Amino acid sequence: GWSQPCVLIAALVPQSPRSSRRAGGGRAPAPLCRAAARLAALAALAGPAGAFYLPGVHPRTFAPGEEVPVRVGRVGSAKTQVPYDFYQIGLCRQPKEAVDRPANLGEVLEGEKFHDAPFSLIALADETCLPMCKTPVMLDKESKPGVLMRKRLQALIKDNYVVNLRIDNMPGMFLGQGVSRESFQGDEPLHSVKRGFPLGWAMPIPDTLVDPDEDAPERVFLNNHITIWLEYHVRRGVLQNGRDGIRVISVYLSAESIAGGIQGCHRAADGEVIESQSLDDSTADMMFSVRWIETSRMWANRWDSILALEEEDHRTNWAGIVNSFSITIALGFIVTVIILRAVRHDFALLDDDTEEMYSNVPWKLLAGDVFRAPP
Protein backbone atom coordinates (compact mmCIF):
# COMPACT_ATOMS: atom_id res chain seq x y z
CA GLY A 1 0.00 0.00 0.00
CA TRP A 2 3.04 2.29 -0.21
CA SER A 3 3.31 2.49 -4.01
CA GLN A 4 1.69 5.93 -4.46
CA PRO A 5 3.59 7.68 -1.62
CA CYS A 6 6.82 6.07 -2.82
CA VAL A 7 6.32 7.26 -6.37
CA LEU A 8 5.52 10.79 -5.13
CA ILE A 9 8.60 10.92 -2.91
CA ALA A 10 10.79 9.52 -5.66
CA ALA A 11 9.63 12.34 -7.91
CA LEU A 12 10.21 15.04 -5.28
CA VAL A 13 13.33 13.84 -3.41
CA PRO A 14 16.58 13.93 -5.45
CA GLN A 15 18.64 10.77 -5.12
CA SER A 16 22.14 9.87 -6.08
CA PRO A 17 22.63 7.12 -8.75
CA ARG A 18 24.08 4.76 -6.12
CA SER A 19 21.12 5.16 -3.72
CA SER A 20 18.72 4.87 -6.64
CA ARG A 21 20.20 1.53 -7.67
CA ARG A 22 20.02 0.27 -4.06
CA ALA A 23 16.39 1.34 -3.78
CA GLY A 24 15.49 -0.59 -6.91
CA GLY A 25 15.18 1.80 -9.82
CA GLY A 26 12.97 4.84 -9.31
CA ARG A 27 11.61 3.96 -5.88
CA ALA A 28 12.20 5.98 -2.77
CA PRO A 29 13.94 4.48 0.26
CA ALA A 30 11.78 2.32 2.52
CA PRO A 31 11.92 4.66 5.58
CA LEU A 32 10.60 7.54 3.50
CA CYS A 33 7.85 5.30 2.12
CA ARG A 34 6.73 4.30 5.59
CA ALA A 35 6.78 7.92 6.77
CA ALA A 36 4.75 9.03 3.77
CA ALA A 37 2.24 6.27 4.37
CA ARG A 38 1.78 7.32 7.99
CA LEU A 39 1.28 10.97 6.96
CA ALA A 40 -1.25 9.93 4.32
CA ALA A 41 -3.17 7.87 6.87
CA LEU A 42 -3.23 10.76 9.35
CA ALA A 43 -4.45 13.14 6.66
CA ALA A 44 -7.23 10.72 5.73
CA LEU A 45 -8.35 10.38 9.36
CA ALA A 46 -8.24 14.13 10.07
CA GLY A 47 -11.59 15.89 10.02
CA PRO A 48 -12.38 19.02 8.05
CA ALA A 49 -10.73 22.15 9.44
CA GLY A 50 -12.37 25.55 9.62
CA ALA A 51 -10.66 28.15 7.47
CA PHE A 52 -9.69 31.57 8.84
CA TYR A 53 -11.86 34.48 7.77
CA LEU A 54 -11.94 38.16 8.57
CA PRO A 55 -14.77 39.15 10.93
CA GLY A 56 -17.54 40.91 9.09
CA VAL A 57 -17.07 39.21 5.72
CA HIS A 58 -18.55 35.82 6.60
CA PRO A 59 -22.25 35.43 5.71
CA ARG A 60 -24.59 34.70 8.57
CA THR A 61 -27.93 33.02 8.06
CA PHE A 62 -30.78 33.76 10.48
CA ALA A 63 -33.76 31.53 11.13
CA PRO A 64 -37.24 33.11 11.17
CA GLY A 65 -37.94 34.16 14.74
CA GLU A 66 -34.26 34.26 15.70
CA GLU A 67 -32.93 37.25 17.60
CA VAL A 68 -30.97 39.68 15.43
CA PRO A 69 -28.56 41.76 17.54
CA VAL A 70 -28.21 45.49 17.00
CA ARG A 71 -25.04 47.39 17.77
CA VAL A 72 -24.69 51.10 18.46
CA GLY A 73 -21.51 52.99 17.61
CA ARG A 74 -20.18 56.46 18.01
CA VAL A 75 -22.18 59.64 17.73
CA GLY A 76 -20.11 61.80 15.41
CA SER A 77 -20.22 64.92 13.31
CA ALA A 78 -18.24 66.10 10.31
CA LYS A 79 -18.59 69.62 11.66
CA THR A 80 -16.81 69.31 15.01
CA GLN A 81 -14.66 66.15 14.57
CA VAL A 82 -15.29 65.26 18.23
CA PRO A 83 -17.01 61.85 18.56
CA TYR A 84 -18.98 60.65 21.56
CA ASP A 85 -20.03 57.21 22.70
CA PHE A 86 -23.74 56.41 22.29
CA TYR A 87 -24.27 55.73 25.98
CA GLN A 88 -22.25 58.83 26.87
CA ILE A 89 -24.81 61.30 25.52
CA GLY A 90 -27.50 59.98 27.85
CA LEU A 91 -30.33 58.96 25.51
CA CYS A 92 -30.36 55.42 26.92
CA ARG A 93 -28.73 53.77 29.88
CA GLN A 94 -26.42 50.91 29.00
CA PRO A 95 -28.00 47.60 30.09
CA LYS A 96 -26.02 45.56 32.58
CA GLU A 97 -26.08 42.53 30.28
CA ALA A 98 -24.75 44.51 27.32
CA VAL A 99 -21.13 43.81 26.38
CA ASP A 100 -18.64 45.27 23.94
CA ARG A 101 -18.39 43.06 20.91
CA PRO A 102 -15.01 42.31 19.24
CA ALA A 103 -14.36 44.82 16.49
CA ASN A 104 -14.01 43.63 12.93
CA LEU A 105 -11.27 44.81 10.59
CA GLY A 106 -13.20 47.79 9.27
CA GLU A 107 -14.11 49.03 12.74
CA VAL A 108 -10.48 48.80 13.85
CA LEU A 109 -9.28 50.81 10.85
CA GLU A 110 -11.98 53.46 11.33
CA GLY A 111 -11.44 53.71 15.07
CA GLU A 112 -15.04 52.65 15.73
CA LYS A 113 -16.23 51.05 18.95
CA PHE A 114 -19.61 49.35 18.96
CA HIS A 115 -21.69 48.16 21.91
CA ASP A 116 -24.79 46.04 22.25
CA ALA A 117 -27.84 48.23 21.68
CA PRO A 118 -30.51 48.50 24.39
CA PHE A 119 -32.91 46.69 22.03
CA SER A 120 -32.82 43.82 19.54
CA LEU A 121 -34.82 42.62 16.55
CA ILE A 122 -36.59 39.39 15.66
CA ALA A 123 -35.99 38.01 12.18
CA LEU A 124 -38.95 38.64 9.83
CA ALA A 125 -41.01 40.24 12.63
CA ASP A 126 -42.33 43.71 11.81
CA GLU A 127 -42.67 45.92 14.86
CA THR A 128 -44.27 49.32 15.39
CA CYS A 129 -43.51 51.92 18.06
CA LEU A 130 -41.54 49.84 20.53
CA PRO A 131 -39.59 51.56 23.33
CA MET A 132 -35.89 51.81 22.59
CA CYS A 133 -34.84 52.58 26.16
CA LYS A 134 -36.17 51.42 29.50
CA THR A 135 -36.51 54.97 30.80
CA PRO A 136 -37.49 58.21 29.02
CA VAL A 137 -35.06 61.05 28.43
CA MET A 138 -35.43 63.56 31.26
CA LEU A 139 -35.58 67.19 30.04
CA ASP A 140 -37.17 68.79 33.06
CA LYS A 141 -36.20 72.44 33.48
CA GLU A 142 -36.65 72.24 37.25
CA SER A 143 -33.94 69.62 37.81
CA LYS A 144 -30.22 70.00 37.26
CA PRO A 145 -29.84 66.69 35.32
CA GLY A 146 -32.70 67.71 33.02
CA VAL A 147 -31.14 71.10 32.31
CA LEU A 148 -27.75 69.55 31.58
CA MET A 149 -29.33 66.94 29.27
CA ARG A 150 -31.23 69.64 27.42
CA LYS A 151 -28.11 71.75 26.86
CA ARG A 152 -26.11 68.73 25.75
CA LEU A 153 -28.70 67.60 23.21
CA GLN A 154 -29.14 71.13 21.90
CA ALA A 155 -25.40 71.45 21.28
CA LEU A 156 -25.17 68.04 19.60
CA ILE A 157 -28.18 68.62 17.36
CA LYS A 158 -27.00 72.08 16.25
CA ASP A 159 -23.61 70.56 15.36
CA ASN A 160 -25.29 67.96 13.09
CA TYR A 161 -24.40 64.86 15.09
CA VAL A 162 -25.52 61.48 13.75
CA VAL A 163 -25.99 58.14 15.53
CA ASN A 164 -24.48 55.03 13.94
CA LEU A 165 -26.23 51.66 14.04
CA ARG A 166 -24.98 48.36 12.71
CA ILE A 167 -26.89 45.12 12.11
CA ASP A 168 -25.11 41.99 10.92
CA ASN A 169 -22.03 44.14 10.24
CA MET A 170 -24.04 46.34 7.87
CA PRO A 171 -24.15 50.06 8.75
CA GLY A 172 -27.53 51.71 8.79
CA MET A 173 -27.96 54.28 5.99
CA PHE A 174 -30.25 57.26 6.35
CA LEU A 175 -33.09 57.72 3.86
CA GLY A 176 -34.92 60.69 5.35
CA GLN A 177 -38.68 60.89 5.80
CA GLY A 178 -41.58 59.75 3.67
CA VAL A 179 -40.23 56.20 3.20
CA SER A 180 -42.70 53.37 2.60
CA ARG A 181 -42.67 49.82 1.28
CA GLU A 182 -43.34 51.18 -2.20
CA SER A 183 -39.93 52.88 -2.02
CA PHE A 184 -38.26 49.47 -2.22
CA GLN A 185 -39.71 48.44 -5.57
CA GLY A 186 -37.12 46.94 -7.90
CA ASP A 187 -33.84 45.17 -7.36
CA GLU A 188 -31.57 48.22 -7.31
CA PRO A 189 -30.32 49.60 -3.96
CA LEU A 190 -31.84 52.84 -2.75
CA HIS A 191 -29.89 56.07 -2.97
CA SER A 192 -29.37 56.90 0.68
CA VAL A 193 -27.95 60.13 2.02
CA LYS A 194 -25.39 59.11 4.62
CA ARG A 195 -24.57 56.59 7.30
CA GLY A 196 -26.41 56.91 10.60
CA PHE A 197 -29.48 58.95 11.45
CA PRO A 198 -29.38 62.60 12.58
CA LEU A 199 -29.92 63.18 16.27
CA GLY A 200 -32.41 65.96 15.57
CA TRP A 201 -32.99 69.22 13.78
CA ALA A 202 -33.48 72.91 14.57
CA MET A 203 -35.57 75.66 13.06
CA PRO A 204 -35.56 79.42 13.74
CA ILE A 205 -38.37 80.79 15.85
CA PRO A 206 -40.54 82.99 13.60
CA ASP A 207 -41.36 86.63 14.38
CA THR A 208 -38.44 87.02 16.76
CA LEU A 209 -36.53 90.31 16.95
CA VAL A 210 -32.83 89.76 17.55
CA ASP A 211 -29.63 91.75 17.35
CA PRO A 212 -28.08 91.50 13.85
CA ASP A 213 -24.77 90.55 15.45
CA GLU A 214 -26.34 87.59 17.29
CA ASP A 215 -27.65 84.28 16.04
CA ALA A 216 -31.39 83.96 15.68
CA PRO A 217 -33.00 81.83 18.42
CA GLU A 218 -33.92 78.34 17.31
CA ARG A 219 -36.28 75.68 18.51
CA VAL A 220 -34.61 72.28 18.65
CA PHE A 221 -36.38 68.98 18.01
CA LEU A 222 -35.25 65.44 18.81
CA ASN A 223 -35.56 62.54 16.36
CA ASN A 224 -37.00 60.11 18.88
CA HIS A 225 -38.56 57.56 16.51
CA ILE A 226 -36.37 55.45 14.24
CA THR A 227 -37.69 53.09 11.58
CA ILE A 228 -35.29 50.31 10.60
CA TRP A 229 -35.80 48.97 7.08
CA LEU A 230 -34.06 45.64 6.49
CA GLU A 231 -33.76 44.05 3.07
CA TYR A 232 -33.20 40.31 3.25
CA HIS A 233 -32.61 37.43 0.86
CA VAL A 234 -34.19 34.01 1.42
CA ARG A 235 -31.98 30.91 1.39
CA ARG A 236 -34.02 27.80 0.65
CA GLY A 237 -33.43 24.72 2.77
CA VAL A 238 -30.08 25.78 4.26
CA LEU A 239 -30.97 25.28 7.93
CA GLN A 240 -31.57 22.09 9.88
CA ASN A 241 -34.61 20.02 8.89
CA GLY A 242 -34.60 21.76 5.52
CA ARG A 243 -35.90 25.07 6.85
CA ASP A 244 -35.39 28.33 5.00
CA GLY A 245 -33.03 30.97 6.31
CA ILE A 246 -32.50 34.64 5.58
CA ARG A 247 -29.46 36.87 5.11
CA VAL A 248 -29.48 40.60 5.75
CA ILE A 249 -28.62 42.51 2.58
CA SER A 250 -29.17 46.17 3.42
CA VAL A 251 -30.06 48.26 6.47
CA TYR A 252 -31.80 51.61 5.97
CA LEU A 253 -32.94 54.14 8.56
CA SER A 254 -35.58 56.83 8.64
CA ALA A 255 -36.00 59.20 11.59
CA GLU A 256 -38.98 61.17 12.82
CA SER A 257 -39.74 63.52 15.69
CA ILE A 258 -43.00 62.49 17.36
CA ALA A 259 -44.39 63.86 20.61
CA GLY A 260 -46.78 62.01 22.86
CA GLY A 261 -44.75 58.89 23.59
CA ILE A 262 -45.89 55.42 22.49
CA GLN A 263 -49.50 56.49 22.02
CA GLY A 264 -48.51 59.43 19.87
CA CYS A 265 -46.30 57.15 17.79
CA HIS A 266 -49.19 54.74 17.12
CA ARG A 267 -51.44 57.63 16.17
CA ALA A 268 -48.79 58.90 13.76
CA ALA A 269 -48.49 55.37 12.28
CA ASP A 270 -52.24 55.44 11.63
CA GLY A 271 -51.83 58.63 9.58
CA GLU A 272 -52.69 61.25 12.19
CA VAL A 273 -50.64 64.43 12.23
CA ILE A 274 -48.67 64.63 15.49
CA GLU A 275 -46.54 67.44 16.87
CA SER A 276 -42.78 67.03 16.84
CA GLN A 277 -40.81 66.16 19.96
CA SER A 278 -39.30 69.41 21.19
CA LEU A 279 -36.56 69.72 23.77
CA ASP A 280 -38.83 72.19 25.58
CA ASP A 281 -40.91 69.26 26.83
CA SER A 282 -40.19 67.65 30.18
CA THR A 283 -39.59 64.11 28.87
CA ALA A 284 -38.96 62.36 25.56
CA ASP A 285 -39.46 58.67 24.72
CA MET A 286 -37.02 56.99 22.33
CA MET A 287 -38.88 54.54 20.07
CA PHE A 288 -38.24 52.34 17.04
CA SER A 289 -40.11 50.39 14.39
CA VAL A 290 -38.94 47.55 12.16
CA ARG A 291 -39.86 46.64 8.59
CA TRP A 292 -38.54 43.53 6.78
CA ILE A 293 -38.55 43.61 2.98
CA GLU A 294 -37.58 40.69 0.75
CA THR A 295 -35.19 41.32 -2.13
CA SER A 296 -33.70 39.22 -4.88
CA ARG A 297 -30.24 40.72 -4.43
CA MET A 298 -27.65 38.26 -3.15
CA TRP A 299 -25.36 38.55 -0.14
CA ALA A 300 -22.35 39.05 -2.44
CA ASN A 301 -23.89 42.35 -3.64
CA ARG A 302 -24.79 43.72 -0.20
CA TRP A 303 -22.11 46.45 -0.37
CA ASP A 304 -23.71 48.01 -3.46
CA SER A 305 -25.96 50.03 -1.16
CA ILE A 306 -22.90 51.48 0.57
CA LEU A 307 -21.36 52.46 -2.75
CA ALA A 308 -24.62 54.20 -3.74
CA LEU A 309 -24.35 56.80 -0.98
CA GLU A 310 -24.94 60.29 -2.35
CA GLU A 311 -23.49 62.54 0.36
CA GLU A 312 -21.21 60.20 2.22
CA ASP A 313 -19.01 62.50 4.23
CA HIS A 314 -15.55 61.07 4.67
CA ARG A 315 -15.59 61.64 8.39
CA THR A 316 -11.87 61.86 8.85
CA ASN A 317 -11.27 62.52 12.51
CA TRP A 318 -8.48 65.06 12.07
CA ALA A 319 -8.47 65.84 15.77
CA GLY A 320 -7.72 62.19 16.55
CA ILE A 321 -5.04 61.99 13.85
CA VAL A 322 -3.27 65.13 15.08
CA ASN A 323 -3.55 63.91 18.66
CA SER A 324 -2.01 60.54 17.76
CA PHE A 325 0.89 62.14 15.89
CA SER A 326 1.51 64.59 18.73
CA ILE A 327 1.62 61.83 21.33
CA THR A 328 3.92 59.73 19.13
CA ILE A 329 6.35 62.61 18.60
CA ALA A 330 6.31 63.58 22.31
CA LEU A 331 6.94 60.00 23.47
CA GLY A 332 9.71 59.54 20.89
CA PHE A 333 11.38 62.75 22.06
CA ILE A 334 11.19 61.70 25.72
CA VAL A 335 12.64 58.24 24.99
CA THR A 336 15.43 59.80 22.91
CA VAL A 337 16.36 62.23 25.72
CA ILE A 338 16.42 59.39 28.27
CA ILE A 339 18.65 57.25 26.07
CA LEU A 340 21.04 60.11 25.31
CA ARG A 341 21.37 61.03 28.99
CA ALA A 342 22.00 57.38 29.86
CA VAL A 343 24.74 56.82 27.30
CA ARG A 344 26.32 60.28 27.20
CA HIS A 345 28.51 59.53 30.20
CA ASP A 346 29.57 56.22 28.64
CA PHE A 347 30.52 57.98 25.41
CA ALA A 348 32.63 60.46 27.39
CA LEU A 349 34.45 57.61 29.12
CA LEU A 350 35.01 55.79 25.85
CA ASP A 351 36.70 58.89 24.44
CA ASP A 352 39.33 58.61 27.20
CA ASP A 353 42.25 56.39 26.20
CA THR A 354 43.19 55.27 29.71
CA GLU A 355 42.45 51.66 30.53
CA GLU A 356 41.39 52.55 34.05
CA MET A 357 38.65 54.88 32.88
CA TYR A 358 37.59 52.42 30.21
CA SER A 359 37.19 49.67 32.80
CA ASN A 360 34.82 51.81 34.88
CA VAL A 361 32.14 52.00 32.23
CA PRO A 362 28.81 51.34 34.03
CA TRP A 363 27.60 48.63 31.68
CA LYS A 364 30.87 46.73 32.23
CA LEU A 365 30.45 46.97 35.97
CA LEU A 366 26.89 45.72 35.65
CA ALA A 367 28.01 42.85 33.43
CA GLY A 368 30.58 41.89 36.06
CA ASP A 369 27.90 41.77 38.72
CA VAL A 370 25.54 39.72 36.61
CA PHE A 371 27.99 37.13 35.39
CA ARG A 372 29.99 36.81 38.63
CA ALA A 373 30.07 33.25 39.92
CA PRO A 374 28.12 32.69 43.16
CA PRO A 375 30.20 32.31 46.36
Short mmCIF file of N, CA and C in Angstrom, two decimals, residues 49-55:
data_model
loop_
_atom_site.label_atom_id
_atom_site.label_comp_id
_atom_site.label_asym_id
_atom_site.label_seq_id
_atom_site.Cartn_x
_atom_site.Cartn_y
_atom_site.Cartn_z
N ALA A 49 -11.18 21.04 8.60
CA ALA A 49 -10.73 22.15 9.44
C ALA A 49 -11.42 23.42 8.99
N GLY A 50 -11.75 24.27 9.95
CA GLY A 50 -12.37 25.55 9.62
C GLY A 50 -11.33 26.55 9.15
N ALA A 51 -11.60 27.19 8.04
CA ALA A 51 -10.66 28.15 7.47
C ALA A 51 -10.77 29.47 8.21
N PHE A 52 -9.70 30.26 8.19
CA PHE A 52 -9.69 31.57 8.84
C PHE A 52 -10.39 32.59 7.95
N TYR A 53 -11.20 33.43 8.54
CA TYR A 53 -11.86 34.48 7.77
C TYR A 53 -11.86 35.76 8.59
N LEU A 54 -11.91 36.87 7.90
CA LEU A 54 -11.94 38.16 8.57
C LEU A 54 -13.33 38.41 9.12
N PRO A 55 -13.45 38.85 10.38
CA PRO A 55 -14.77 39.15 10.93
C PRO A 55 -15.47 40.20 10.08
#
